[in-house]
PDB file of C-alpha atoms in Angstrom:
ATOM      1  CA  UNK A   1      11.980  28.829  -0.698  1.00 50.00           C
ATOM      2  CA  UNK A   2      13.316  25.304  -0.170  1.00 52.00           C
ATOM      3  CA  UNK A   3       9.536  23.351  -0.777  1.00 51.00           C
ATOM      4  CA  UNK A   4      10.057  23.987  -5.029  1.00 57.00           C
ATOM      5  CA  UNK A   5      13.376  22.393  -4.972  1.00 51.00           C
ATOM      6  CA  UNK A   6      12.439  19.724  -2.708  1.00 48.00           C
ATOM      7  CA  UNK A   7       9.584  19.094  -4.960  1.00 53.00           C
ATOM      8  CA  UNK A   8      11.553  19.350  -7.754  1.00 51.00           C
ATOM      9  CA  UNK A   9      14.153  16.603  -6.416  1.00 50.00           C
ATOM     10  CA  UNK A  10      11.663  13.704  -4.742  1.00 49.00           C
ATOM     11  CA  UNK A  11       8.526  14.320  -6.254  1.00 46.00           C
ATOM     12  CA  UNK A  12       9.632  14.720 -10.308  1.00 43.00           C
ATOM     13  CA  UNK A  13      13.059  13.302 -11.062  1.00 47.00           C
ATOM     14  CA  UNK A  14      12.251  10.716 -13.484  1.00 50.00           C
ATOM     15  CA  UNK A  15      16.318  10.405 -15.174  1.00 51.00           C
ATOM     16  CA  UNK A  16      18.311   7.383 -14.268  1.00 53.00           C
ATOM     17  CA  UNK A  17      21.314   9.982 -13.542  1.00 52.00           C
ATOM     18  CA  UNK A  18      19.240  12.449 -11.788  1.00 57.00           C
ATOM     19  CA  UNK A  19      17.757   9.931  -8.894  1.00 62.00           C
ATOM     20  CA  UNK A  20      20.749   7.398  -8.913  1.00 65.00           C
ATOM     21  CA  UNK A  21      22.299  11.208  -7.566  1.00 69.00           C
ATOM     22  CA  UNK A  22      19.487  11.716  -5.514  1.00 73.00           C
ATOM     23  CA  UNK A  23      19.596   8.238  -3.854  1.00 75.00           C
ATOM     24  CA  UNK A  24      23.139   8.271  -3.385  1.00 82.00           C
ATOM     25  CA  UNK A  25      22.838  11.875  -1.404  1.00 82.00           C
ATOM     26  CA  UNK A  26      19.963  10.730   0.465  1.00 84.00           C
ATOM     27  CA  UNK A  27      21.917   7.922   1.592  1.00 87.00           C
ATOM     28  CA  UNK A  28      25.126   9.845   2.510  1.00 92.00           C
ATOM     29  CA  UNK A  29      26.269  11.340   5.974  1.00 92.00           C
ATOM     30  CA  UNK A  30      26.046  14.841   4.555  1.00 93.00           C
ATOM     31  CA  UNK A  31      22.271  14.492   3.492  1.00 91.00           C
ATOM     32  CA  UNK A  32      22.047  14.338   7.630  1.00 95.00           C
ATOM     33  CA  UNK A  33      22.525  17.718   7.728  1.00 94.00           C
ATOM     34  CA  UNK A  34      19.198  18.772   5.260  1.00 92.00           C
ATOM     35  CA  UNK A  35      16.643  16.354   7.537  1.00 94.00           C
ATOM     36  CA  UNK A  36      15.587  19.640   9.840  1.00 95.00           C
ATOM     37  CA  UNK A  37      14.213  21.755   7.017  1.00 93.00           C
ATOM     38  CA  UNK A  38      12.690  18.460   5.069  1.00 91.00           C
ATOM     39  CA  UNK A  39      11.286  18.112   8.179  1.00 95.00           C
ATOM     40  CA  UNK A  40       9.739  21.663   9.024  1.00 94.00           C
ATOM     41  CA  UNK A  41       9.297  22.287   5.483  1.00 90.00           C
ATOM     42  CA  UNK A  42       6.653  18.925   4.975  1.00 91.00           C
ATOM     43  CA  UNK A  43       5.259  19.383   8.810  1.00 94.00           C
ATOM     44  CA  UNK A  44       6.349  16.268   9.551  1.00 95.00           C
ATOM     45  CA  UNK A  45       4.787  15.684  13.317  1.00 96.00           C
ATOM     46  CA  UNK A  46       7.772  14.782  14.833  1.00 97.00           C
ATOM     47  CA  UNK A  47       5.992  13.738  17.986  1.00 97.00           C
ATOM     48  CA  UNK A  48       4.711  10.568  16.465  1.00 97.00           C
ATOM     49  CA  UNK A  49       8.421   8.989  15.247  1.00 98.00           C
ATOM     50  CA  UNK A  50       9.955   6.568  16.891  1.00 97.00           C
ATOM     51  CA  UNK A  51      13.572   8.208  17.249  1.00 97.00           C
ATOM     52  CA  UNK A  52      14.246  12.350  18.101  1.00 97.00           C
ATOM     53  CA  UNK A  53      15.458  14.105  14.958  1.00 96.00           C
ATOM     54  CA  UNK A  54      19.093  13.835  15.654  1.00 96.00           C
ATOM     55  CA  UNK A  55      19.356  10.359  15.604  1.00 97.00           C
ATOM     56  CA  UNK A  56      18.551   9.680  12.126  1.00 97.00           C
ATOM     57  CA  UNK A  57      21.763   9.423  10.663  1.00 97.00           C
ATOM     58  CA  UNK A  58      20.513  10.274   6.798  1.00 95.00           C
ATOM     59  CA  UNK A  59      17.859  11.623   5.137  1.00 91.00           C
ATOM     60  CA  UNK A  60      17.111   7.873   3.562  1.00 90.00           C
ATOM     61  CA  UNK A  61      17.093   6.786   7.503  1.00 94.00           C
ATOM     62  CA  UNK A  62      14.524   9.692   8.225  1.00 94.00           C
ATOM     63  CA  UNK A  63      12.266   9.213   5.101  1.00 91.00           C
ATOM     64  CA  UNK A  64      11.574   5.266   5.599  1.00 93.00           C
ATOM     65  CA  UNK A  65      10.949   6.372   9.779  1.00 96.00           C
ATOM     66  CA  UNK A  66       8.766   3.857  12.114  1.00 97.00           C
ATOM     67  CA  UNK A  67       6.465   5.403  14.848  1.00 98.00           C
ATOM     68  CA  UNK A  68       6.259   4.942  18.130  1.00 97.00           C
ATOM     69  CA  UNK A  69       4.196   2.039  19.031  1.00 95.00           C
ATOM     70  CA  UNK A  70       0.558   3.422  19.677  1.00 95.00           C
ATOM     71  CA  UNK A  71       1.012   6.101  16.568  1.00 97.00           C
ATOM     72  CA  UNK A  72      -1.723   4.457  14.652  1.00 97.00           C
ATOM     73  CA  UNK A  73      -4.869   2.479  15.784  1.00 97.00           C
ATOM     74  CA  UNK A  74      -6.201  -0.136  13.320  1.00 98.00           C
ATOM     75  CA  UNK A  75      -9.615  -1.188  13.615  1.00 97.00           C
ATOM     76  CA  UNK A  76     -10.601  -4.410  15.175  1.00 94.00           C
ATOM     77  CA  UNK A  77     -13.619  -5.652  13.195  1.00 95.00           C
ATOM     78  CA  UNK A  78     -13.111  -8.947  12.070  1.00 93.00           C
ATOM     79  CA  UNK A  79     -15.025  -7.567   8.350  1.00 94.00           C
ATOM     80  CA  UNK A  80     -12.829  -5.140   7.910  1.00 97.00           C
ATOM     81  CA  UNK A  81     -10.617  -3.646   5.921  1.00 98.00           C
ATOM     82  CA  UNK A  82      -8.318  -0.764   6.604  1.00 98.00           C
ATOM     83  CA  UNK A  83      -6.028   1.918   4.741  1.00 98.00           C
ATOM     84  CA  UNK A  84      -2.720   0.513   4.452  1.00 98.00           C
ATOM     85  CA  UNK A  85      -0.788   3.604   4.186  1.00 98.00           C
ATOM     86  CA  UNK A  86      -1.177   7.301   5.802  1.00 97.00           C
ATOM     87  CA  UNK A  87      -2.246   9.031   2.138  1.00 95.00           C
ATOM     88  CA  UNK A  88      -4.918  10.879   0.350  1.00 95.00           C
ATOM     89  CA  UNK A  89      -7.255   8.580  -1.044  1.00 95.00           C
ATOM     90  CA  UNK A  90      -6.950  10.556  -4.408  1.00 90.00           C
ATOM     91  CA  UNK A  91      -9.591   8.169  -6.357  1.00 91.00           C
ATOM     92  CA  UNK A  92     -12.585   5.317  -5.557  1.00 95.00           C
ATOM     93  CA  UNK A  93     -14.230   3.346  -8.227  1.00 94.00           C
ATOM     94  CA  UNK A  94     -15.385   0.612 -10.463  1.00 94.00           C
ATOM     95  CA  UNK A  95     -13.346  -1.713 -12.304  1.00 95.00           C
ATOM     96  CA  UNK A  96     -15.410  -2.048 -15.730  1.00 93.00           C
ATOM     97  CA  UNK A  97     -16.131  -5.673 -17.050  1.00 93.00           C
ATOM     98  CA  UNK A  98     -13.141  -4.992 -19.437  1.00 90.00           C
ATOM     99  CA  UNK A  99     -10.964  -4.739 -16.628  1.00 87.00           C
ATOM    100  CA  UNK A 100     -10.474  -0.837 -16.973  1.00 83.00           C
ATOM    101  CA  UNK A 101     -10.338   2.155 -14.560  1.00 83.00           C
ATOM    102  CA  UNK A 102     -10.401   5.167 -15.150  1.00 77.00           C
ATOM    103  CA  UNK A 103      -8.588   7.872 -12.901  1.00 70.00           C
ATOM    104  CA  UNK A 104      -8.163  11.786 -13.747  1.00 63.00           C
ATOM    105  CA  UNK A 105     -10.033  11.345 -17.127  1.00 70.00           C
ATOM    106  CA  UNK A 106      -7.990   8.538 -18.096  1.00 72.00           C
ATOM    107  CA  UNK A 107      -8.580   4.909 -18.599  1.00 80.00           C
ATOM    108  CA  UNK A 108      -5.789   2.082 -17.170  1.00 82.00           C
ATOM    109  CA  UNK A 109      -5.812  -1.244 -17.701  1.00 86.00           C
ATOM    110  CA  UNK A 110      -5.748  -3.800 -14.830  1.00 89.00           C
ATOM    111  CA  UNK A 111      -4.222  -6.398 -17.264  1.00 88.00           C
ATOM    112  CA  UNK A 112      -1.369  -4.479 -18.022  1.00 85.00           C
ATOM    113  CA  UNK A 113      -1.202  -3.641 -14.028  1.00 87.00           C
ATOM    114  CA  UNK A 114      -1.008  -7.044 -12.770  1.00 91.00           C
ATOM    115  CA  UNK A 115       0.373  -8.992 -15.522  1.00 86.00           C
ATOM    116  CA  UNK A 116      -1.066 -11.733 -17.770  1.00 73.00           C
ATOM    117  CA  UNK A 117      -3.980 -13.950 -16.271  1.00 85.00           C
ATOM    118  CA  UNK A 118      -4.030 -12.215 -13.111  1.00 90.00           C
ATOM    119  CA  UNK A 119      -6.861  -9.702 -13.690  1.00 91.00           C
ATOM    120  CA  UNK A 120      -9.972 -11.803 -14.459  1.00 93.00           C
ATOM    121  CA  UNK A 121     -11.079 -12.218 -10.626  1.00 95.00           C
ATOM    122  CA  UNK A 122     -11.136  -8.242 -10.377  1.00 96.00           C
ATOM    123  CA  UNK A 123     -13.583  -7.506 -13.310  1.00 95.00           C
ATOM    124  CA  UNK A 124     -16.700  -5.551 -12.081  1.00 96.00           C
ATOM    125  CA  UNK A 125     -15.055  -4.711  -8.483  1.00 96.00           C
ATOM    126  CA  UNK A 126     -13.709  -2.133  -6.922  1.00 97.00           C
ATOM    127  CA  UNK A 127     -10.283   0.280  -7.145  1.00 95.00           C
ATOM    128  CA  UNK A 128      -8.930   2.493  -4.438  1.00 96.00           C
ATOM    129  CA  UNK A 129      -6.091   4.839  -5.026  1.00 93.00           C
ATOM    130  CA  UNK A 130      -3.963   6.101  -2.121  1.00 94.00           C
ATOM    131  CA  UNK A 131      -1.380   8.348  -2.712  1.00 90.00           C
ATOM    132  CA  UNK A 132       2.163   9.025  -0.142  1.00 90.00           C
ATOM    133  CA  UNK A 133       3.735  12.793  -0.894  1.00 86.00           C
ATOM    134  CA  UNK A 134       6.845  13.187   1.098  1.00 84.00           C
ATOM    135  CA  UNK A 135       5.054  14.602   4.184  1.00 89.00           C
ATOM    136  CA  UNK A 136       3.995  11.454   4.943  1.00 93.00           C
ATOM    137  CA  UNK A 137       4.889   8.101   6.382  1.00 96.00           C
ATOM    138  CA  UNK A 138       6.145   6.106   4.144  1.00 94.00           C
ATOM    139  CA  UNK A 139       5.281   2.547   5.434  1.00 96.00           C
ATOM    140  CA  UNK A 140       2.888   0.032   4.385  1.00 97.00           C
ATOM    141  CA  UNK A 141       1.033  -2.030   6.464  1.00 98.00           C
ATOM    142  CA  UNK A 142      -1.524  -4.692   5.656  1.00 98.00           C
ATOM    143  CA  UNK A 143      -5.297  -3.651   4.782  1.00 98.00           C
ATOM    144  CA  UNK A 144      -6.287  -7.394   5.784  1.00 98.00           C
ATOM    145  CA  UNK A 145      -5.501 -10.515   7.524  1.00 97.00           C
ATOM    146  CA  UNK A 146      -4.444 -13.334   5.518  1.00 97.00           C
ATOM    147  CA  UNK A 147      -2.635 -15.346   3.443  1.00 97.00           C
ATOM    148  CA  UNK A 148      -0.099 -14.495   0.877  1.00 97.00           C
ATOM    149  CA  UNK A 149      -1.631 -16.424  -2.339  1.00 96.00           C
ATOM    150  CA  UNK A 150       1.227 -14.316  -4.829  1.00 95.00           C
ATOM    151  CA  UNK A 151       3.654 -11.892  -4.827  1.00 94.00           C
ATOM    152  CA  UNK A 152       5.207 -10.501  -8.129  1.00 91.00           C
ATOM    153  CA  UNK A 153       7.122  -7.530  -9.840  1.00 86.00           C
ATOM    154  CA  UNK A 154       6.753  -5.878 -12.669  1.00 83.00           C
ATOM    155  CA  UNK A 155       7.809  -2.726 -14.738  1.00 65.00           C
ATOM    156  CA  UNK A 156      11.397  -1.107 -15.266  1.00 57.00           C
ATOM    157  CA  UNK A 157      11.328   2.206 -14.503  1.00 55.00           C
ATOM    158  CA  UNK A 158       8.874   4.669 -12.418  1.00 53.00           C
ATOM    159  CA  UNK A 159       7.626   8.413 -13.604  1.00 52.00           C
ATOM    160  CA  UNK A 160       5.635  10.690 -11.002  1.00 49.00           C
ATOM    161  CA  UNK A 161       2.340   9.343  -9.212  1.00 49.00           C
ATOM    162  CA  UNK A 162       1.313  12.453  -7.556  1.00 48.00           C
ATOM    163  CA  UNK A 163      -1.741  14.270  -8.879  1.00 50.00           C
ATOM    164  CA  UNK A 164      -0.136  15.759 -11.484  1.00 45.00           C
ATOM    165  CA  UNK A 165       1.616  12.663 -12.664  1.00 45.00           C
ATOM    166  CA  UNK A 166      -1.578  11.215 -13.209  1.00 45.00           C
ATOM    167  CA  UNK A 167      -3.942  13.695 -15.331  1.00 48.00           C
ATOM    168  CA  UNK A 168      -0.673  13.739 -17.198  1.00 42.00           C
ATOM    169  CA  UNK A 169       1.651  11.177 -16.904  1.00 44.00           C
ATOM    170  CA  UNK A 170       1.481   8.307 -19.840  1.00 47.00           C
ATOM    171  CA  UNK A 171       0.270   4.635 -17.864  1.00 48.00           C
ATOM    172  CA  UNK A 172       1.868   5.446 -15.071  1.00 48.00           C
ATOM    173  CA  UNK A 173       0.154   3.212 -12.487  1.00 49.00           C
ATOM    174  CA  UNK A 174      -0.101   0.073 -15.371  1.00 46.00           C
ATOM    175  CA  UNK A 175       3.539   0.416 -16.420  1.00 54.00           C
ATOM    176  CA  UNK A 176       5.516   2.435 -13.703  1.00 68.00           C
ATOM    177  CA  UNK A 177       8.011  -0.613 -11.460  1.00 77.00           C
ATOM    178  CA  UNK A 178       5.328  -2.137  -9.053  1.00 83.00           C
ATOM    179  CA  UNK A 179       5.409  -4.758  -6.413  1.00 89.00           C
ATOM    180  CA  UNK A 180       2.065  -6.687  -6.374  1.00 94.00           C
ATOM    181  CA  UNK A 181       0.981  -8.648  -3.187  1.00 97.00           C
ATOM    182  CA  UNK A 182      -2.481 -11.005  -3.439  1.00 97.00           C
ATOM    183  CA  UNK A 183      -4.081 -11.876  -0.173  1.00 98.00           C
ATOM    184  CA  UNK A 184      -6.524 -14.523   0.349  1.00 97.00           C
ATOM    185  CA  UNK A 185      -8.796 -13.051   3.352  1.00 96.00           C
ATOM    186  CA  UNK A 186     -11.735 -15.668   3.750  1.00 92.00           C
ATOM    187  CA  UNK A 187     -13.652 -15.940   0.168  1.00 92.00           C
ATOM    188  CA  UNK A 188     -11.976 -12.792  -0.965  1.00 93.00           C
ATOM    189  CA  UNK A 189      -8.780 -11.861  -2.903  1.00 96.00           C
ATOM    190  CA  UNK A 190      -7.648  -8.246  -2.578  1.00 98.00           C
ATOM    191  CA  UNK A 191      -4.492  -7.236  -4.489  1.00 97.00           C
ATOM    192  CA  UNK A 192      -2.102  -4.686  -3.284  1.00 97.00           C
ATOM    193  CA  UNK A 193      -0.221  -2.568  -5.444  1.00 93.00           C
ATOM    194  CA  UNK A 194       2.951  -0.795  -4.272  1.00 91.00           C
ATOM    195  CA  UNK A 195       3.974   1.720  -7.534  1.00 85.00           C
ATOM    196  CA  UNK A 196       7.181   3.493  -7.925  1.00 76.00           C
ATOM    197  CA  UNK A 197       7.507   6.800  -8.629  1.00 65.00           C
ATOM    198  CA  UNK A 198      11.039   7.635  -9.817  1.00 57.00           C
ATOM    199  CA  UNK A 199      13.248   5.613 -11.552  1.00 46.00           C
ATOM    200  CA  UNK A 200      15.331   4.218  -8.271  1.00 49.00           C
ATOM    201  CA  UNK A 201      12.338   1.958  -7.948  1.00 49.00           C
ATOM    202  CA  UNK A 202      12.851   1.475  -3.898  1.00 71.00           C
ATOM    203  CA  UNK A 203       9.914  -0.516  -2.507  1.00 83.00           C
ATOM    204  CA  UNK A 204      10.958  -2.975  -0.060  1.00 87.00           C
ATOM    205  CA  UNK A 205       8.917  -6.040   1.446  1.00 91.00           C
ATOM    206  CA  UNK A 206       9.272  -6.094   5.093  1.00 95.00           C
ATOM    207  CA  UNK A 207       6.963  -9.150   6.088  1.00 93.00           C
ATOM    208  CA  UNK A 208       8.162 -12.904   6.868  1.00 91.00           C
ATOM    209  CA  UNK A 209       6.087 -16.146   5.562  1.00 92.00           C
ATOM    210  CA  UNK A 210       2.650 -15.892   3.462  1.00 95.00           C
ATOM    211  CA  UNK A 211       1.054 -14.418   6.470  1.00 97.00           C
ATOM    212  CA  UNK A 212      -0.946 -11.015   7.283  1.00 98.00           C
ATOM    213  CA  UNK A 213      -2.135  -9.350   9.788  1.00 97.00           C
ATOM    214  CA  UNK A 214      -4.301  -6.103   9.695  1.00 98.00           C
ATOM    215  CA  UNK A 215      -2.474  -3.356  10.654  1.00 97.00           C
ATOM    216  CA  UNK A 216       0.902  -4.842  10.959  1.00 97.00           C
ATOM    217  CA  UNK A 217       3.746  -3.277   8.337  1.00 97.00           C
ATOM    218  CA  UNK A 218       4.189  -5.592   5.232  1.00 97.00           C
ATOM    219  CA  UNK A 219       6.726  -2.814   3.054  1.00 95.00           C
ATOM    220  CA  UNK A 220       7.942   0.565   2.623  1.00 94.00           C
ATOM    221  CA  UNK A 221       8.727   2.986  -0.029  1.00 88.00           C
ATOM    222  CA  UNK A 222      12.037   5.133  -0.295  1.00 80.00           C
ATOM    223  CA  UNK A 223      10.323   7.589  -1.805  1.00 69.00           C
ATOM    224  CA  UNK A 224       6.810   8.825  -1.868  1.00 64.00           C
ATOM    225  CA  UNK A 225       4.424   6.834  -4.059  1.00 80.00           C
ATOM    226  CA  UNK A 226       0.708   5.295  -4.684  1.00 87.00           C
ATOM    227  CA  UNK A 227      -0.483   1.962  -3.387  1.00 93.00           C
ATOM    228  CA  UNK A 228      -3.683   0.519  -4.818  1.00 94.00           C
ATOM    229  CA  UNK A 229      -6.309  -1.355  -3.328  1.00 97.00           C
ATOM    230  CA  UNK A 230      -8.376  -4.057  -6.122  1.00 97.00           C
ATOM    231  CA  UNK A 231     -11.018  -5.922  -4.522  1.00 98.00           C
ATOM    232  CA  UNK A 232     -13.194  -8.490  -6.362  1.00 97.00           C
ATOM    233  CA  UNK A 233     -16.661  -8.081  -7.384  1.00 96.00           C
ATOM    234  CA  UNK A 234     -19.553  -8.372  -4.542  1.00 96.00           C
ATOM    235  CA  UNK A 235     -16.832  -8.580  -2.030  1.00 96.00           C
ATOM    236  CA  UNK A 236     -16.143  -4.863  -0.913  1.00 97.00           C
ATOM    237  CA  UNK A 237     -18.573  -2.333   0.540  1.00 97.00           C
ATOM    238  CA  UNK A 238     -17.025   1.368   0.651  1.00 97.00           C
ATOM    239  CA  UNK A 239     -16.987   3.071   4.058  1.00 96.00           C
ATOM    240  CA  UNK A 240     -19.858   5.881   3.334  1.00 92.00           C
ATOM    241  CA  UNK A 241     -17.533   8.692   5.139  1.00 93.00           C
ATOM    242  CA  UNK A 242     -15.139   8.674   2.379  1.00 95.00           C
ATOM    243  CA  UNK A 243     -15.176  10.949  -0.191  1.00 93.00           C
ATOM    244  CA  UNK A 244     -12.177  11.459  -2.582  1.00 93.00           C
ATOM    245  CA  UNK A 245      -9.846  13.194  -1.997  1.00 93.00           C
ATOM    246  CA  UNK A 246      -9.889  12.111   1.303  1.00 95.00           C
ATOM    247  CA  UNK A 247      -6.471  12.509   3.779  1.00 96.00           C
ATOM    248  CA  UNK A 248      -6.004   8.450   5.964  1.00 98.00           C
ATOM    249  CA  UNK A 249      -4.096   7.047   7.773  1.00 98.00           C
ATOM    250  CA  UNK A 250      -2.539   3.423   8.734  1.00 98.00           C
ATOM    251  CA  UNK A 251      -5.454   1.502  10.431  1.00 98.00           C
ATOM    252  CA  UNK A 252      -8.300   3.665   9.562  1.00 98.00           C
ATOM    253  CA  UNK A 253     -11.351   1.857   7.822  1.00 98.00           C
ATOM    254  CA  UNK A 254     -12.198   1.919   4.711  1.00 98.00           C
ATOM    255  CA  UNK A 255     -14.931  -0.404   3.940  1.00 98.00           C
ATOM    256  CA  UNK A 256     -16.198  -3.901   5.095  1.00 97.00           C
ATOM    257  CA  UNK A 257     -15.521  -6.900   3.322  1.00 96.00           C
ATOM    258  CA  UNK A 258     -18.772  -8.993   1.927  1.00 90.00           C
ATOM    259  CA  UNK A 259     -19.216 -12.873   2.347  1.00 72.00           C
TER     260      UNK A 259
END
């Protein structure tokens, strides 16, 4: 009974009334009171946070949630790389010479994505597309270690990135607000995309200086979202487990990174 009308609130309010409403509620002491059935209604595994339920004193508090240390593994080896987010990976594939993908029947431009000049070193590679619903954790942690090389914003305002959003939504992963993070790992530069997905627009950096480590948080969304992974040409070899759509989380691998 209540799933439809959460639904309705995080997943498709696109107005600038509607979630400016929404993010003021969620941020309220009365929006406390709703956390229990969010909770039971997404089956959030309570087990894994880092507080008891009680303690979160909003549902904003509860959504952005840390885990208790331990919650997620991230794997050691040095060559590779690992999902940033807990997600379903809801697409894998090439980026054509052009610089276009193409998800859910329709084509995207990386240009438009990253912003002018920025998309030339990602021609030919590869795209990975990991989508957060409000079930799951909503942090983002980094898929590499590094160094920060860039970090921009673009876009205004953010319409649905779920799976519907996407076979019918217009652009929204090249125009929808996005935070874009490049990281120089070795020879390779892997963008990360953070997109919003309603209009309040809430992704927040978390990391210090213009280093990364694997595994270790780097951001978080307010609401639930899609990061994407590009990685240049030659320099990314897909785990051969993974088949889309395929349910991750926060550490696991996803592929090795070529010399």
């Amino acid at each position: 009974m209540l799933k439809p009308v959460y639904r309705l609130l995080i997943e498709l309010t696109n107005g600038r009334w509607t979630s400016g409403i929404l993010q003021k509620f969620a941020q309220s002491n009365l929006s406390r009171r709703v956390i229990p059935s969010f909770s039971r209604i997404y089956n959030i595994n309570e087990s894994e946070m880092e507080k008891n339920l009680h303690e979160y004193p909003t549902l904003h508090e509860f959504f952005i949630r840390r885990l208790k240390e331990g919650a997620r593994v991230t794997d050691e080896s040095p060559e590779s790389a690992v999902s940033p987010v807990d997600a379903v990976i809801e697409d894998i594939g090439d980026i054509r010479e052009d610089r276009i993908i193409t998800v859910k029947g329709k084509n995207y431009s990386i240009s438009e994505m990253l912003g002018a000049n920025k998309a030339g070193k990602y021609a030919g590679g590869t795209y990975m597309i990991f989508y957060l619903s409000p079930s799951h954790y909503h942090r983002i942690h980094s898929p590499v270690t590094g160094k920060v090389t860039d970090q921009w914003i673009l876009g205004l305002k953010s319409f649905p990135v779920n799976k519907w959003g996407l076979k019918y939504g217009r652009e929204t992963l090249s125009k929808n607000f996005r935070s874009i993070t490049e990281v120089k790992h070795g020879d390779s530069v892997i963008a990360i995309v953070k997109v919003g997905a309603m209009f309040v627009n809430s992704i927040e950096l978390t990391h210090e200086g213009d280093q990364l480590e694997k595994g270790k948080e780097m951001a978080y969304f307010t609401f639930g979202s899609t990061v994407i992974l590009l990685f240049e040409k030659g320099k990314f070899q897909l785990e051969r487990s993974i088949k889309t759509p395929a349910h991750i989380k926060v550490g696991e691998r996803i592929g090795t990174l070529c010399e």
